[in-house]
Amino acid sequence: MNISGQGQSTVFDCGPGEILALIESFEPLGGVTPKNRRRKTIRNVFERNRAVASIGTVTGELIEMHRRAVSVGLDLTVNDLAVLVGALCSRFEAFEHGETSLVPPLYKGVSYNPAGKNWREWVLLLDFFAFMHSLVASTSRHKRPIQTAVLDASLYWVVNLLGEEGISLTSRSVDKAAEELLGFLRSLVEQKGPDSGVYEIAGQRNAYMRAIAEQFPAKVVPQVFTVLDVWRDPGFVSFLSVALANFCAYENGQWRVKRAVTYERYMMYSPWVTPLVVAEQTFLSSKCGFRLFLAPVEEAAWNSAVDVMSRLTGTPYYATLMYTRPKTADIPYSGFPFFSDTAGQVWDKFRRYPGLEEATSYLVRTFLPFPGDLNAVTDTDAAEVVSDFCNRIHSRALELYSEGVPELPLANMCWLMQFPPGTC
C-alpha cells in the first residue's frame, strides 16, 4: 500500500476494503465464531498500535496465511481476529527493519494417538506440518520466516489414565502442591507408569514427528519438544501454582479441580489436564514468546480457559488458529494410508474411498521438490508418489525411535528462538 502526501486519508480510503477482505477470510468454521470481527474493531487495533500504515501489509499477510491453509486442504479461522491482528501490528516496525518476521512464533500441541500402535500412524499427522511448511516455504528471501515448534503432548494421556482420583495433592500451600504434582508426574514418567505401552506408542508418534520436521528447509526446521520438557523447566512451577489457585480448590485435606475444561476425544479428559494445559500455554508464551497456537476446531473448548490464565499471569492473549481437515469423516482410521504402507496398499485405499487421494495429495504435495508429481493421471501413479514419501518418513522414524525421545531443555530452544531463523 502506497502512503503518499495524502497521509492517513490515503490509508483510510483503502483500509476498509482490505479489512473487509480479511474478515471474510476468517469466517466462522466448525462451530468456532471468531471474536472481534467488526471492521471498526479491527481498524481500532491498527490505531491503538500506531500501525495504520501497516494495514495493507498485515491484512495481506493474514489473507495469504488463510490461502496457504486452503492450499494444503485445510480451512482456517481464529478465536479472536483482533488479537491476531494486534500480534502482527506489534511486530511491524521491527519487521520493516528486517529484524523479525511479521508473524509471531507459533506452536502446535499434538495429542497421543492410541490407534497408532505397531507403527499404524496415519497420513493425517501431516495436516499441521503441511500448513506450517507452506508458511515457511512461501517466505521470500526478503522476509524473515515464521518460527514454529511442535509440542508432543502425549504424556497428557498418562494424566488421563490416572483420572481424577489418581492424583492426590495434600499440601495446603499452593506452591508446594504445584511442586508435589510435578514431582509425582516426573517420577511416574521415569517409571513408565501406569501403562508402559503408552510410552511405546508415544515414542513412535514422536519419532514420526521428528522425521517429518526434517523435511523442512534446514534453516526453518520446527523444534519438536515434549510435555516432559515443560514439566522439567524450573520456571513452570510458578505458572502451575497460579493454575491450581484459580482452577482448583483445597477441600477436605486435598486439592480438587473445580473449573475443568470438558473435552472428549478418544476418552474423557481427566480434570487434572486443565491446570496443566493452561499453565503450559501461558508459560510458553512468557518463556519462548509464542503468540500463536494452532489447533483443530474440535479443541475450541480450551480457548476461554487459556484466556483466563493469560489474564491471571499477565501474558499476551493467544491468537489460536483453528482448522478443519479435508472432509473425510466417512473413512475409518484403517482406511487412511499409513506411513508404513506399500504403494499397493495406498492404491487400494484410494480405490475404496473416493476423495481420499485428493485429501492425501494436498498434504503430501507441499513437501515435494516438484509438487506437480502429484498431478498424476492415474491413482496408481499418485499412490507411488505418496507411498515413496511416506516410506521415507517411516524409515527415518524407525531410526529415530531406536535412539529414544531426546530431552530438549526449553532454555536451549528458547535461546535459539531469540535469533531470526537462518542466522544460526
Coordinates of C-alpha atoms in Angstrom, one line a residue:
M1 CA 0.0 0.0 0.0
N2 CA 1.4 3.4 -1.0
I3 CA 1.3 6.1 1.6
S4 CA 1.9 9.4 -0.1
G5 CA 1.5 13.1 0.8
Q6 CA -2.2 12.4 1.5
G7 CA -1.1 10.9 4.8
Q8 CA -3.7 9.0 6.8
S9 CA -6.6 9.8 4.5
T10 CA -5.0 7.6 1.8
V11 CA -4.7 4.8 4.3
F12 CA -8.3 5.1 5.4
D13 CA -9.6 5.2 1.8
C14 CA -8.2 1.7 1.1
G15 CA -8.1 0.3 4.6
P16 CA -11.8 -0.6 5.0
G17 CA -11.8 -2.8 1.8
E18 CA -8.7 -4.6 2.9
I19 CA -10.1 -5.1 6.4
L20 CA -13.3 -6.5 5.0
A21 CA -11.3 -9.0 2.8
L22 CA -9.5 -10.1 6.0
I23 CA -12.8 -10.5 7.9
E24 CA -14.2 -12.6 5.0
S25 CA -11.2 -14.9 5.1
F26 CA -11.5 -15.7 8.8
E27 CA -15.2 -16.7 8.9
P28 CA -17.0 -18.9 11.4
L29 CA -15.8 -22.5 11.0
G30 CA -16.7 -25.8 12.6
G31 CA -18.6 -24.2 15.5
V32 CA -15.9 -21.6 16.1
T33 CA -17.0 -18.0 15.6
P34 CA -14.1 -15.5 15.8
K35 CA -14.5 -12.7 18.3
N36 CA -14.0 -9.1 17.3
R37 CA -14.7 -9.3 13.6
R38 CA -16.2 -5.9 13.0
R39 CA -14.4 -3.6 10.7
K40 CA -14.4 -0.7 13.2
T41 CA -12.9 -3.0 15.9
I42 CA -10.1 -4.2 13.6
R43 CA -9.3 -0.6 12.4
N44 CA -9.1 0.4 16.1
V45 CA -6.5 -2.3 16.6
F46 CA -4.3 -0.7 14.0
E47 CA -4.8 2.8 15.5
R48 CA -4.1 1.6 19.1
N49 CA -0.8 0.0 17.9
R50 CA 0.1 3.1 15.9
A51 CA 0.3 0.8 12.9
V52 CA -2.2 2.4 10.4
A53 CA 0.5 2.3 7.8
S54 CA 0.7 -1.5 8.2
I55 CA -3.0 -2.2 7.2
G56 CA -2.2 -3.4 3.7
T57 CA 0.8 -5.5 4.8
V58 CA -0.8 -7.1 7.8
T59 CA -4.1 -7.9 6.1
G60 CA -2.2 -9.2 3.1
E61 CA -0.1 -11.5 5.3
L62 CA -3.1 -12.9 7.1
I63 CA -5.1 -13.4 3.9
E64 CA -2.1 -15.2 2.4
M65 CA -1.9 -17.3 5.6
H66 CA -5.5 -18.4 5.1
R67 CA -4.8 -19.2 1.4
R68 CA -1.9 -21.3 2.4
A69 CA -4.1 -23.4 4.7
V70 CA -6.5 -24.0 1.8
S71 CA -3.6 -24.9 -0.5
V72 CA -2.9 -28.0 1.7
G73 CA -6.5 -29.0 2.1
L74 CA -7.4 -27.3 5.4
D75 CA -9.7 -24.4 6.2
L76 CA -8.8 -21.9 8.8
T77 CA -10.3 -19.5 11.3
V78 CA -9.2 -17.8 14.6
N79 CA -10.5 -17.5 18.1
D80 CA -10.1 -13.7 18.1
L81 CA -9.4 -11.7 15.0
A82 CA -8.4 -8.5 16.9
V83 CA -5.8 -10.5 18.9
L84 CA -4.4 -12.0 15.7
V85 CA -4.1 -8.6 14.0
G86 CA -2.6 -7.0 17.1
A87 CA 0.0 -9.7 17.3
L88 CA 1.3 -8.7 13.8
C89 CA 0.9 -5.0 14.4
S90 CA 3.2 -5.1 17.4
R91 CA 5.9 -6.5 15.2
F92 CA 5.5 -4.3 12.2
E93 CA 8.2 -1.8 13.0
A94 CA 10.9 -4.5 13.6
F95 CA 9.6 -6.3 10.5
E96 CA 10.1 -3.2 8.4
H97 CA 13.7 -3.0 9.6
G98 CA 14.3 -6.7 8.7
E99 CA 14.8 -7.7 12.3
T100 CA 12.0 -10.2 12.6
S101 CA 9.1 -12.0 10.9
L102 CA 5.8 -10.2 10.7
V103 CA 4.0 -13.3 12.0
P104 CA 5.0 -14.1 15.6
P105 CA 6.2 -17.6 16.8
L106 CA 3.6 -20.4 16.6
Y107 CA 3.4 -23.8 18.2
K108 CA 1.1 -26.8 17.9
G109 CA 0.3 -29.3 20.6
V110 CA 0.0 -32.9 19.3
S111 CA -2.1 -35.4 21.3
Y112 CA -1.4 -39.1 22.0
N113 CA -2.8 -41.4 19.3
P114 CA -4.0 -44.8 20.8
A115 CA -4.7 -46.1 17.3
G116 CA -1.1 -45.7 16.2
K117 CA 0.1 -48.9 17.9
N118 CA 2.5 -51.1 15.9
W119 CA 3.5 -48.2 13.6
R120 CA 0.0 -47.7 12.3
E121 CA 0.4 -43.9 12.2
W122 CA -2.0 -42.3 9.6
V123 CA -1.0 -39.7 7.0
L124 CA -3.3 -37.1 8.6
L125 CA -0.4 -36.4 11.0
L126 CA 0.9 -34.3 8.2
D127 CA -2.0 -31.8 8.4
F128 CA -0.5 -29.1 10.6
F129 CA 3.0 -29.9 9.4
A130 CA 1.8 -29.2 5.8
F131 CA 0.3 -25.9 6.8
M132 CA 3.5 -24.9 8.7
H133 CA 5.7 -26.0 5.9
S134 CA 3.6 -23.9 3.4
L135 CA 4.1 -20.8 5.6
V136 CA 7.9 -21.1 5.7
A137 CA 8.2 -22.2 2.1
S138 CA 6.2 -19.2 0.9
T139 CA 8.5 -16.7 2.6
S140 CA 10.5 -14.7 0.1
R141 CA 14.2 -14.2 0.5
H142 CA 13.4 -10.6 1.6
K143 CA 11.3 -11.6 4.6
R144 CA 12.1 -13.4 7.8
P145 CA 10.2 -16.7 8.0
I146 CA 7.8 -17.5 10.9
Q147 CA 9.3 -19.5 13.8
T148 CA 7.4 -22.7 14.5
A149 CA 7.6 -25.5 17.1
V150 CA 5.7 -28.7 17.9
L151 CA 4.8 -29.9 21.4
D152 CA 4.5 -33.6 21.8
A153 CA 1.6 -33.7 24.3
S154 CA 1.4 -37.5 24.5
L155 CA 2.0 -37.5 28.3
Y156 CA -1.3 -35.9 29.0
W157 CA -2.7 -39.3 28.2
V158 CA -0.8 -40.6 31.3
V159 CA -2.7 -38.0 33.3
N160 CA -6.0 -39.1 31.7
L161 CA -5.3 -42.7 32.7
L162 CA -4.9 -41.6 36.3
G163 CA -8.3 -39.9 36.3
E164 CA -9.4 -37.6 39.0
E165 CA -8.6 -39.9 41.9
G166 CA -5.2 -41.0 40.7
I167 CA -3.6 -37.6 41.7
S168 CA -3.7 -36.6 45.3
L169 CA -2.1 -33.3 46.4
T170 CA -2.2 -32.8 50.2
S171 CA 0.0 -29.7 50.7
R172 CA -2.3 -26.8 51.7
S173 CA 0.3 -24.4 50.2
V174 CA -0.5 -23.9 46.5
D175 CA 3.2 -23.6 45.7
K176 CA 4.1 -26.8 47.4
A177 CA 1.1 -28.5 45.8
A178 CA 2.4 -27.5 42.4
E179 CA 5.8 -28.9 43.2
E180 CA 4.2 -32.1 44.6
L181 CA 2.2 -32.5 41.3
L182 CA 5.2 -32.1 39.1
G183 CA 7.4 -34.3 41.2
F184 CA 4.8 -37.0 41.1
L185 CA 4.3 -36.8 37.3
R186 CA 8.1 -36.8 36.6
S187 CA 8.6 -39.8 38.8
L188 CA 5.7 -41.6 37.1
V189 CA 7.2 -41.0 33.7
E190 CA 10.5 -42.2 34.8
Q191 CA 8.9 -45.5 36.0
K192 CA 6.8 -45.6 32.8
G193 CA 3.6 -45.8 34.8
P194 CA 0.8 -46.5 34.9
D195 CA 1.0 -48.3 31.5
S196 CA 4.3 -48.9 29.8
G197 CA 2.5 -49.5 26.5
V198 CA 1.6 -45.8 26.3
Y199 CA 5.2 -44.8 26.2
E200 CA 5.9 -47.2 23.3
I201 CA 3.1 -45.8 21.2
A202 CA 4.0 -42.2 22.2
G203 CA 7.6 -42.8 21.2
Q204 CA 6.6 -44.0 17.8
R205 CA 4.5 -40.8 17.1
N206 CA 7.3 -38.7 18.4
A207 CA 9.7 -40.3 16.0
Y208 CA 7.4 -39.7 13.1
M209 CA 7.0 -36.0 14.0
R210 CA 10.8 -35.6 14.2
A211 CA 11.2 -37.3 10.9
I212 CA 8.6 -35.1 9.3
A213 CA 10.2 -32.0 10.8
E214 CA 13.4 -33.0 8.9
Q215 CA 11.6 -32.4 5.7
F216 CA 11.6 -28.7 6.3
P217 CA 14.2 -26.4 4.8
A218 CA 17.3 -26.6 7.1
K219 CA 17.0 -23.0 8.4
V220 CA 13.4 -23.4 9.5
V221 CA 13.1 -26.9 10.9
P222 CA 10.5 -26.8 13.7
Q223 CA 11.7 -27.9 17.1
V224 CA 9.9 -30.9 18.4
F225 CA 9.8 -30.8 22.2
T226 CA 7.7 -32.7 24.8
V227 CA 5.4 -32.0 27.8
L228 CA 8.1 -33.6 29.9
D229 CA 10.5 -30.8 28.8
V230 CA 7.9 -28.3 30.1
W231 CA 7.5 -30.1 33.4
R232 CA 11.3 -30.2 33.9
D233 CA 11.7 -26.5 33.4
P234 CA 12.2 -24.7 36.8
G235 CA 10.1 -21.8 35.7
F236 CA 7.0 -23.8 35.0
V237 CA 6.1 -24.4 38.7
S238 CA 5.1 -20.8 39.3
F239 CA 2.6 -20.9 36.4
L240 CA 1.2 -24.2 37.6
S241 CA 0.7 -22.6 41.1
V242 CA -1.4 -19.9 39.5
A243 CA -3.4 -22.5 37.7
L244 CA -4.0 -24.6 40.8
A245 CA -5.0 -21.5 42.8
N246 CA -7.6 -20.4 40.2
F247 CA -8.9 -23.7 38.6
C248 CA -8.7 -25.8 41.8
A249 CA -9.6 -25.6 45.4
Y250 CA -8.3 -27.2 48.6
E251 CA -11.0 -29.2 50.3
N252 CA -11.0 -31.9 53.0
G253 CA -7.2 -32.2 53.0
Q254 CA -6.5 -32.3 49.3
W255 CA -6.8 -30.3 46.1
R256 CA -9.7 -30.8 43.6
V257 CA -10.1 -29.4 40.1
K258 CA -13.2 -27.1 40.2
R259 CA -13.0 -25.4 36.8
A260 CA -12.2 -28.3 34.4
V261 CA -12.5 -27.9 30.7
T262 CA -15.0 -30.5 29.4
Y263 CA -13.4 -32.1 26.4
E264 CA -13.6 -35.5 24.9
R265 CA -11.6 -37.1 22.2
Y266 CA -10.6 -40.7 22.4
M267 CA -11.7 -40.6 26.1
M268 CA -12.9 -38.0 28.5
Y269 CA -10.0 -35.8 29.6
S270 CA -9.0 -36.0 33.3
P271 CA -9.9 -32.8 35.1
W272 CA -6.2 -32.5 36.1
V273 CA -5.3 -31.9 32.5
T274 CA -6.9 -28.4 32.8
P275 CA -4.4 -26.7 35.2
L276 CA -1.5 -28.4 33.4
V277 CA -2.6 -27.2 29.9
V278 CA -3.4 -23.6 30.8
A279 CA -0.1 -23.4 32.7
E280 CA 1.7 -24.9 29.7
Q281 CA 0.4 -22.4 27.2
T282 CA 0.9 -19.3 29.3
F283 CA 4.3 -20.4 30.4
L284 CA 5.5 -21.0 26.9
S285 CA 4.2 -17.6 25.9
S286 CA 6.2 -16.0 28.7
K287 CA 9.4 -18.0 28.2
C288 CA 9.6 -18.5 24.4
G289 CA 7.5 -15.7 23.0
F290 CA 4.7 -17.8 21.4
R291 CA 1.7 -15.7 20.4
L292 CA 0.0 -18.1 18.1
F293 CA -1.3 -21.5 18.8
L294 CA -2.5 -24.0 16.2
A295 CA -5.4 -26.4 16.9
P296 CA -8.2 -28.3 15.2
V297 CA -11.7 -26.8 15.8
E298 CA -12.6 -29.7 18.0
E299 CA -10.3 -28.3 20.7
A300 CA -12.1 -24.9 20.9
A301 CA -13.2 -25.6 24.4
W302 CA -9.8 -24.7 25.7
N303 CA -9.7 -21.2 24.3
S304 CA -11.7 -19.4 27.1
A305 CA -9.7 -21.2 29.9
V306 CA -6.4 -20.2 28.3
D307 CA -7.7 -16.6 28.0
V308 CA -8.5 -16.6 31.8
M309 CA -5.0 -17.9 32.6
S310 CA -3.4 -15.3 30.3
R311 CA -5.2 -12.5 32.2
L312 CA -4.1 -14.0 35.5
T313 CA -0.5 -14.3 34.6
G314 CA -0.2 -11.0 32.6
T315 CA 0.9 -12.9 29.5
P316 CA -0.3 -11.9 26.0
Y317 CA -3.5 -13.5 24.8
Y318 CA -3.1 -16.2 22.2
A319 CA -4.4 -15.9 18.7
T320 CA -5.5 -19.5 18.3
L321 CA -5.6 -20.6 14.7
M322 CA -8.2 -23.3 14.3
Y323 CA -8.6 -25.5 11.3
T324 CA -10.6 -28.3 9.8
R325 CA -9.2 -31.2 7.8
P326 CA -10.5 -32.3 4.4
K327 CA -14.0 -33.8 4.6
T328 CA -13.1 -37.5 5.1
A329 CA -15.4 -38.3 8.1
D330 CA -16.8 -41.4 6.4
I331 CA -13.4 -43.0 6.1
P332 CA -12.3 -45.3 9.1
Y333 CA -8.9 -44.9 10.6
S334 CA -7.7 -48.1 8.9
G335 CA -8.8 -46.7 5.6
F336 CA -6.2 -43.9 5.6
P337 CA -2.7 -44.5 4.3
F338 CA -0.2 -45.3 7.0
F339 CA 3.4 -44.2 6.7
S340 CA 4.4 -47.8 6.5
D341 CA 2.0 -48.8 3.7
T342 CA 3.3 -50.1 0.4
A343 CA 2.2 -48.4 -2.9
G344 CA -0.2 -51.3 -3.5
Q345 CA -1.9 -50.7 -0.1
V346 CA -2.1 -47.0 -0.7
W347 CA -3.6 -47.6 -4.2
D348 CA -6.2 -50.0 -2.7
K349 CA -7.3 -47.4 -0.2
F350 CA -7.5 -44.7 -2.8
R351 CA -9.7 -47.1 -4.9
R352 CA -12.0 -47.9 -2.0
Y353 CA -12.6 -44.4 -0.7
P354 CA -13.5 -41.6 -3.1
G355 CA -11.9 -38.3 -2.2
L356 CA -9.0 -39.9 -0.2
E357 CA -6.5 -39.5 -3.0
E358 CA -7.2 -35.7 -3.3
A359 CA -7.1 -35.2 0.5
T360 CA -3.8 -37.1 0.9
S361 CA -2.2 -35.4 -2.1
Y362 CA -2.9 -32.0 -0.7
L363 CA -1.0 -32.9 2.5
V364 CA 2.0 -34.5 0.7
R365 CA 2.3 -32.1 -2.2
T366 CA 3.9 -29.2 -0.2
F367 CA 6.9 -31.4 0.8
L368 CA 7.8 -32.5 -2.7
P369 CA 10.5 -30.8 -4.7
F370 CA 8.2 -30.9 -7.7
P371 CA 4.6 -30.6 -6.5
G372 CA 3.4 -31.4 -10.0
D373 CA 4.4 -35.0 -9.3
L374 CA 1.0 -35.4 -7.7
N375 CA -0.9 -34.1 -10.7
A376 CA -0.8 -37.7 -11.8
V377 CA -3.3 -39.1 -14.3
T378 CA -4.0 -42.4 -12.5
D379 CA -4.5 -43.5 -8.9
T380 CA -1.6 -45.9 -9.2
D381 CA 0.8 -43.1 -10.1
A382 CA -0.3 -40.9 -7.2
A383 CA -0.1 -43.9 -4.9
E384 CA 3.5 -44.4 -5.8
V385 CA 4.4 -40.8 -5.1
V386 CA 2.6 -40.8 -1.7
S387 CA 4.0 -44.2 -0.7
D388 CA 7.5 -43.1 -1.6
F389 CA 7.3 -40.0 0.6
C390 CA 5.6 -41.8 3.5
N391 CA 8.1 -44.7 3.4
R392 CA 11.0 -42.3 3.7
I393 CA 9.3 -40.8 6.8
H394 CA 8.7 -44.3 8.2
S395 CA 12.3 -45.4 7.6
R396 CA 13.7 -42.3 9.3
A397 CA 11.2 -42.7 12.1
L398 CA 12.4 -46.2 12.8
E399 CA 16.0 -44.9 13.2
L400 CA 14.9 -42.0 15.5
Y401 CA 12.8 -44.3 17.6
S402 CA 15.8 -46.6 18.3
E403 CA 17.6 -43.6 19.8
G404 CA 14.8 -42.8 22.2
V405 CA 12.9 -39.5 22.8
P406 CA 15.6 -36.8 23.3
E407 CA 15.4 -34.3 26.1
L408 CA 15.2 -30.7 24.8
P409 CA 15.7 -28.1 27.6
L410 CA 13.4 -25.2 26.9
A411 CA 16.3 -22.8 27.7
N412 CA 18.1 -24.2 24.7
M413 CA 15.1 -24.0 22.4
C414 CA 14.1 -20.5 23.6
W415 CA 17.7 -19.3 23.2
L416 CA 17.7 -20.3 19.6
M417 CA 14.4 -18.6 19.1
Q418 CA 15.9 -15.3 20.1
F419 CA 17.6 -15.3 16.7
P420 CA 15.8 -14.9 13.4
P421 CA 15.7 -18.2 11.5
G422 CA 18.7 -18.7 9.3
T423 CA 21.1 -16.8 11.4
C424 CA 22.4 -19.8 13.5

